[in-house]
Structures are given as structure tokens and as C-alpha cells.
Amino acid sequence: MKIQKYHVDAFTDRLFGGNPACVIPLQKWLPDDILFQITKENNLAETAFFIPIDDGFHIRWFTPEVEMDLCGHASLASAHVIREHLHYKKDIIYFQSASGDLQVSFEGDKYVLDFPSRIPVKAELPQIIKESLNIQPSEVFLSRDYVLLYESEEEISTLKLDENKLKQIDLGHGGIICTAAGTKSDFISRFFTPGASIFEDPVTGSAHCSLIPFWSKKNGKKEQLAFQVSERKGVLYCKDEGERVSIAGQAITYSVGEIFLPNSDQK
């Protein structure tokens, strides 16, 4: 059995920037163990699979370790594949997902993700995370992810986390967001996933489900420019919509290929 595979860099307009994701369109679901094996073979932070349904697509996201409840960059990459490679003609792409109904619209060369808002609340930082940090945050919040607020962009750029120490903690689908006000953007961030094969995620759309309402409340802005300042770097155009957030970004295809699988019954 032969299936198509697309490798897309999301939240960037240049190759080797943003966050890479594999996107695999299917007609019917393969068994979960096969989806995991494909994801591990791809060896990227996320692989997105989708199948067509009546009014759009059912999308699922996998890391080499777990199936995720939400992934922004792989959703953006999927929308790019659907529009640019599968030649989808409608103005909006509708996704059914583990996080409910999602949609992607288009603004010029940008893909606009309509995602749920996840407002973080004040929290205590687990001791193991505190011990892993070379710089302590000024405040700590929690939604799906821990949100660590820092005083400056310089602190974020010099921040180091002890990956080996953090392997002792299980955050489920969550991670650790470190954020501060930006000098050339409204805010910046970095995102870490303890225990994952890729410790620092290059650009994390789902983290901005929390960052957008968090910073909107702090600076009073509904529309904001965000940079994720990993080595690959990413740009996100953000809007607080109340119970929803809009996260826009660009994407570029790195490669298109084929996967050859033994014959397998699809679900």
C-alpha cells in the first residue's frame, strides 16, 4: 500500500525555519499502532493524519510517544497540504478533532487557525521544575501547560532547563511555556516538553491558546505579534476572540514523498 507524505515547515516563510511537521492524508484510518510506527519513523515532533468526512476532515496528531489532544503547527501544515497540494477550493477548512471543531481560513499567504482559548491561572511550580531552571520566573500560571513569566527577553534567551532532571516529571500532554514581553514583538516564548524526543519545540501553536489570552489581559491588546525564539524561530499573528483565539502563520513545503506499507485493512 502506498500513501503520500508531506514535510512542511510551519509558522515560517523560509525553509529550515519554523516548526517541521509531517502530514499524511488518508482515505480511512489505519490501525493506531501503524500510525505510531509511521510517526516514529518520521522522527519529527508531530505527524498529522487526516481523513475526509462530510463537511471537512477528521484530524489527529501524534508525537513519537503519544497522541496529542491539540497541535497548532501540524494543523497549519495540514491546511497548507490540503490547499496547496490537494487543491481544496473552499474558503474555510473544517477539522473535527479531539479538541472539538476547529477551522482554518486564509488571509493572503497566511493560514488562520481558529482554536479554543485556554486561560492560565495562578499556580505553584513543582519543585522538580524549579530545580531544573537556571533562572527562576517572576510568576507561575497553569492551563494545559505551565506558563512561566519572566522579566525580559534577555532572560528567555539565556534560560536553560535541565532535561535529565525533567525526565522525572510527567506532564501528560502538557509542557512548560517560558514567556516575556518582546522588544520587537508583543511577547516572546520558548516551549519545553519533558520526556519528549524533541525537548524544545521550535514553534508551538497550541501553547498560544494560553499565551494569547494571558498577554491580552496583561497588555490590553486584542491583536498581537508573537515570536517563538527557538533556534529555528517562528512568527505568529495572534488575536484574542474571547472563548476562541486566532493564530495565523505561513508555511512552506520542504518535501513530498511516498510511504510503502504492507497491505493493511484501514478502519
Tab-separated table of C-alpha atoms in Angstrom:
chain	number	residue	atom	x	y	z
A	1	MET	CA	0.000	0.000	0.000
A	2	LYS	CA	1.327	3.417	-0.975
A	3	ILE	CA	0.431	6.682	0.812
A	4	GLN	CA	1.599	10.250	0.318
A	5	LYS	CA	3.734	12.074	2.873
A	6	TYR	CA	4.346	15.836	3.023
A	7	HIS	CA	7.052	17.500	5.105
A	8	VAL	CA	6.080	21.119	5.834
A	9	ASP	CA	7.777	23.911	7.801
A	10	ALA	CA	5.031	25.806	9.658
A	11	PHE	CA	4.927	29.330	11.098
A	12	THR	CA	7.617	30.486	8.704
A	13	ASP	CA	8.042	31.636	5.107
A	14	ARG	CA	11.502	30.108	4.684
A	15	LEU	CA	12.839	26.581	4.572
A	16	PHE	CA	14.578	25.309	7.704
A	17	GLY	CA	12.675	27.802	9.851
A	18	GLY	CA	9.537	27.445	11.948
A	19	ASN	CA	8.407	24.021	13.111
A	20	PRO	CA	8.578	20.990	10.807
A	21	ALA	CA	5.664	18.570	10.666
A	22	CYS	CA	4.804	15.549	8.579
A	23	VAL	CA	1.308	15.470	7.094
A	24	ILE	CA	-0.256	12.245	5.852
A	25	PRO	CA	-3.661	12.281	4.135
A	26	LEU	CA	-5.620	9.019	4.421
A	27	GLN	CA	-8.912	7.837	2.999
A	28	LYS	CA	-9.672	5.724	6.079
A	29	TRP	CA	-7.930	5.283	9.398
A	30	LEU	CA	-5.048	2.875	9.700
A	31	PRO	CA	-4.649	0.968	12.991
A	32	ASP	CA	-3.194	3.145	15.758
A	33	ASP	CA	-0.057	1.027	16.059
A	34	ILE	CA	0.711	1.733	12.389
A	35	LEU	CA	0.118	5.475	12.911
A	36	PHE	CA	2.606	5.407	15.796
A	37	GLN	CA	5.164	3.459	13.785
A	38	ILE	CA	4.913	5.950	10.915
A	39	THR	CA	5.305	8.825	13.372
A	40	LYS	CA	8.382	7.267	14.952
A	41	GLU	CA	9.877	6.629	11.519
A	42	ASN	CA	9.271	10.284	10.566
A	43	ASN	CA	11.132	11.291	13.753
A	44	LEU	CA	9.662	14.795	13.971
A	45	ALA	CA	7.882	16.372	16.915
A	46	GLU	CA	4.471	15.870	15.283
A	47	THR	CA	2.867	13.949	12.455
A	48	ALA	CA	-0.694	14.854	11.479
A	49	PHE	CA	-3.066	12.355	9.863
A	50	PHE	CA	-6.473	13.233	8.477
A	51	ILE	CA	-9.334	11.588	6.623
A	52	PRO	CA	-12.156	13.254	4.663
A	53	ILE	CA	-15.569	13.497	6.337
A	54	ASP	CA	-18.819	15.035	5.114
A	55	ASP	CA	-18.068	18.680	5.896
A	56	GLY	CA	-14.287	18.646	6.100
A	57	PHE	CA	-11.655	16.442	7.697
A	58	HIS	CA	-11.079	14.448	10.872
A	59	ILE	CA	-7.554	15.245	12.092
A	60	ARG	CA	-5.313	13.505	14.626
A	61	TRP	CA	-1.842	14.463	15.861
A	62	PHE	CA	0.888	12.087	17.041
A	63	THR	CA	4.279	12.557	18.627
A	64	PRO	CA	6.637	9.575	18.666
A	65	GLU	CA	5.424	8.996	22.257
A	66	VAL	CA	1.714	9.913	22.483
A	67	GLU	CA	-1.365	11.025	20.581
A	68	MET	CA	-1.921	14.733	21.289
A	69	ASP	CA	-5.201	16.491	22.033
A	70	LEU	CA	-4.219	19.598	20.031
A	71	CYS	CA	-1.337	20.730	17.828
A	72	GLY	CA	-1.130	24.096	16.116
A	73	HIS	CA	1.828	23.793	13.769
A	74	ALA	CA	0.765	20.383	12.412
A	75	SER	CA	-2.764	21.753	11.859
A	76	LEU	CA	-1.345	24.698	9.936
A	77	ALA	CA	0.853	22.294	7.953
A	78	SER	CA	-2.198	20.130	7.208
A	79	ALA	CA	-4.161	23.135	5.969
A	80	HIS	CA	-1.221	24.008	3.720
A	81	VAL	CA	-1.199	20.499	2.247
A	82	ILE	CA	-4.981	20.493	1.750
A	83	ARG	CA	-4.946	23.864	-0.003
A	84	GLU	CA	-1.693	23.749	-1.970
A	85	HIS	CA	-1.251	20.067	-2.753
A	86	LEU	CA	-4.779	18.621	-2.631
A	87	HIS	CA	-6.174	21.766	-4.330
A	88	TYR	CA	-9.065	22.281	-1.910
A	89	LYS	CA	-11.214	25.116	-3.258
A	90	LYS	CA	-13.408	26.112	-0.304
A	91	ASP	CA	-12.683	29.266	1.703
A	92	ILE	CA	-12.574	27.507	5.072
A	93	ILE	CA	-11.164	24.117	6.093
A	94	TYR	CA	-13.142	22.451	8.879
A	95	PHE	CA	-11.421	19.953	11.165
A	96	GLN	CA	-13.019	17.578	13.642
A	97	SER	CA	-10.571	16.782	16.436
A	98	ALA	CA	-10.048	15.607	19.999
A	99	SER	CA	-10.294	19.299	20.989
A	100	GLY	CA	-13.616	19.802	19.248
A	101	ASP	CA	-14.360	21.538	15.972
A	102	LEU	CA	-11.538	23.643	14.540
A	103	GLN	CA	-11.322	25.680	11.378
A	104	VAL	CA	-8.646	27.265	9.213
A	105	SER	CA	-9.283	30.247	6.933
A	106	PHE	CA	-6.936	32.198	4.669
A	107	GLU	CA	-5.599	35.760	4.674
A	108	GLY	CA	-3.290	36.179	1.692
A	109	ASP	CA	-0.376	33.808	2.264
A	110	LYS	CA	-1.309	33.213	5.910
A	111	TYR	CA	-3.342	30.374	7.396
A	112	VAL	CA	-5.599	31.463	10.273
A	113	LEU	CA	-6.263	28.825	12.921
A	114	ASP	CA	-9.449	29.148	14.981
A	115	PHE	CA	-8.584	27.389	18.257
A	116	PRO	CA	-10.000	27.213	21.800
A	117	SER	CA	-8.787	29.722	24.389
A	118	ARG	CA	-7.106	28.176	27.441
A	119	ILE	CA	-6.689	30.870	30.066
A	120	PRO	CA	-3.923	30.048	32.580
A	121	VAL	CA	-4.495	30.595	36.289
A	122	LYS	CA	-2.063	31.266	39.145
A	123	ALA	CA	-0.241	28.129	40.247
A	124	GLU	CA	2.658	26.776	42.251
A	125	LEU	CA	5.662	25.475	40.367
A	126	PRO	CA	6.532	21.829	41.113
A	127	GLN	CA	9.857	21.557	42.904
A	128	ILE	CA	11.400	19.413	40.177
A	129	ILE	CA	10.726	22.128	37.567
A	130	LYS	CA	12.039	24.814	39.901
A	131	GLU	CA	15.278	22.887	40.420
A	132	SER	CA	15.715	22.431	36.665
A	133	LEU	CA	15.771	26.183	35.911
A	134	ASN	CA	18.894	28.336	35.866
A	135	ILE	CA	16.673	31.448	36.183
A	136	GLN	CA	13.518	31.487	38.296
A	137	PRO	CA	10.303	33.059	36.889
A	138	SER	CA	8.641	36.063	38.459
A	139	GLU	CA	5.196	34.375	38.319
A	140	VAL	CA	3.786	30.929	37.507
A	141	PHE	CA	0.459	30.006	35.874
A	142	LEU	CA	-1.151	26.792	34.648
A	143	SER	CA	-3.548	25.735	31.889
A	144	ARG	CA	-2.712	22.595	29.900
A	145	ASP	CA	0.888	23.802	30.184
A	146	TYR	CA	2.809	25.572	32.914
A	147	VAL	CA	3.277	29.231	31.960
A	148	LEU	CA	6.412	30.793	33.454
A	149	LEU	CA	6.562	34.590	33.263
A	150	TYR	CA	9.982	36.255	33.033
A	151	GLU	CA	11.094	39.858	33.337
A	152	SER	CA	12.859	40.287	29.999
A	153	GLU	CA	13.666	38.889	26.580
A	154	GLU	CA	17.273	38.515	27.725
A	155	GLU	CA	16.211	36.120	30.492
A	156	ILE	CA	14.303	33.998	27.975
A	157	SER	CA	17.299	33.853	25.606
A	158	THR	CA	19.695	32.786	28.375
A	159	LEU	CA	17.262	30.389	30.044
A	160	LYS	CA	18.393	26.778	30.437
A	161	LEU	CA	16.395	23.798	31.649
A	162	ASP	CA	17.901	20.547	32.920
A	163	GLU	CA	16.439	17.996	30.517
A	164	ASN	CA	17.645	14.969	32.506
A	165	LYS	CA	16.101	16.260	35.730
A	166	LEU	CA	12.785	16.968	34.000
A	167	LYS	CA	12.534	13.357	32.819
A	168	GLN	CA	11.356	12.636	36.368
A	169	ILE	CA	8.086	14.545	35.860
A	170	ASP	CA	5.044	13.522	33.815
A	171	LEU	CA	3.025	16.467	32.488
A	172	GLY	CA	0.775	14.337	30.265
A	173	HIS	CA	0.005	16.306	27.094
A	174	GLY	CA	1.367	19.469	28.669
A	175	GLY	CA	4.709	21.243	28.649
A	176	ILE	CA	6.500	24.279	30.033
A	177	ILE	CA	5.992	27.678	28.392
A	178	CYS	CA	8.534	30.369	29.238
A	179	THR	CA	7.466	33.840	28.166
A	180	ALA	CA	8.255	37.560	28.441
A	181	ALA	CA	7.359	40.811	26.728
A	182	GLY	CA	9.259	41.205	23.464
A	183	THR	CA	11.450	44.029	22.246
A	184	LYS	CA	10.346	43.663	18.593
A	185	SER	CA	7.059	41.859	19.238
A	186	ASP	CA	4.291	41.966	21.810
A	187	PHE	CA	5.588	38.819	23.503
A	188	ILE	CA	8.076	36.011	23.022
A	189	SER	CA	8.167	32.439	24.230
A	190	ARG	CA	10.016	29.141	24.347
A	191	PHE	CA	8.345	25.761	24.898
A	192	PHE	CA	9.756	22.620	26.515
A	193	THR	CA	8.283	19.107	26.657
A	194	PRO	CA	9.824	16.921	29.386
A	195	GLY	CA	10.330	13.320	28.298
A	196	ALA	CA	9.661	14.001	24.614
A	197	SER	CA	12.116	13.032	21.888
A	198	ILE	CA	12.421	16.732	20.960
A	199	PHE	CA	12.893	18.623	24.233
A	200	GLU	CA	12.463	22.196	22.971
A	201	ASP	CA	9.680	22.570	20.444
A	202	PRO	CA	10.587	25.116	17.733
A	203	VAL	CA	7.160	26.792	17.365
A	204	THR	CA	4.122	25.729	19.369
A	205	GLY	CA	0.723	26.853	18.114
A	206	SER	CA	-1.239	25.166	20.903
A	207	ALA	CA	0.813	26.986	23.570
A	208	HIS	CA	-0.559	30.230	22.172
A	209	CYS	CA	-4.070	29.117	23.151
A	210	SER	CA	-2.857	30.144	26.611
A	211	LEU	CA	-0.351	32.845	25.713
A	212	ILE	CA	-2.826	34.935	23.702
A	213	PRO	CA	-5.423	35.448	26.465
A	214	PHE	CA	-2.632	35.728	29.059
A	215	TRP	CA	-0.857	38.583	27.278
A	216	SER	CA	-4.097	40.180	26.113
A	217	LYS	CA	-5.107	40.530	29.746
A	218	LYS	CA	-1.689	41.944	30.679
A	219	ASN	CA	-1.222	44.490	27.894
A	220	GLY	CA	-4.829	45.137	26.850
A	221	LYS	CA	-4.197	44.243	23.190
A	222	LYS	CA	-6.568	42.010	21.259
A	223	GLU	CA	-4.226	41.686	18.261
A	224	GLN	CA	-0.595	40.834	18.910
A	225	LEU	CA	2.599	39.775	17.176
A	226	ALA	CA	4.406	36.857	18.809
A	227	PHE	CA	7.853	35.380	18.256
A	228	GLN	CA	8.883	31.938	19.427
A	229	VAL	CA	12.611	32.353	19.900
A	230	SER	CA	13.870	28.812	19.476
A	231	GLU	CA	16.871	28.152	17.234
A	232	ARG	CA	14.577	27.767	14.184
A	233	LYS	CA	12.343	30.714	15.193
A	234	GLY	CA	8.716	31.283	14.294
A	235	VAL	CA	6.268	34.154	13.794
A	236	LEU	CA	2.639	34.018	14.941
A	237	TYR	CA	-0.046	36.639	14.311
A	238	CYS	CA	-2.421	36.413	17.261
A	239	LYS	CA	-5.898	37.633	18.125
A	240	ASP	CA	-7.923	37.214	21.304
A	241	GLU	CA	-11.506	36.320	20.335
A	242	GLY	CA	-12.860	35.687	23.845
A	243	GLU	CA	-13.599	31.980	24.133
A	244	ARG	CA	-11.524	31.369	20.992
A	245	VAL	CA	-8.175	32.557	19.685
A	246	SER	CA	-6.936	33.174	16.144
A	247	ILE	CA	-3.382	32.103	15.374
A	248	ALA	CA	-2.097	32.943	11.913
A	249	GLY	CA	1.121	31.990	10.203
A	250	GLN	CA	2.757	30.956	6.965
A	251	ALA	CA	4.015	27.592	5.751
A	252	ILE	CA	6.339	26.171	3.114
A	253	THR	CA	6.697	22.647	1.753
A	254	TYR	CA	10.108	21.023	2.272
A	255	SER	CA	9.468	17.685	0.581
A	256	VAL	CA	6.836	15.382	-0.887
A	257	GLY	CA	7.259	11.628	-0.825
A	258	GLU	CA	5.627	8.223	-0.614
A	259	ILE	CA	5.397	5.649	2.144
A	260	PHE	CA	5.210	1.989	1.187
A	261	LEU	CA	3.310	-0.109	3.752
A	262	PRO	CA	2.416	-3.796	3.815
A	263	ASN	CA	-1.233	-4.319	2.868
A	264	SER	CA	-3.324	-3.437	5.905
A	265	ASP	CA	-7.041	-3.093	6.482
A	266	GLN	CA	-7.998	0.504	7.106
A	267	LYS	CA	-10.689	1.374	9.629
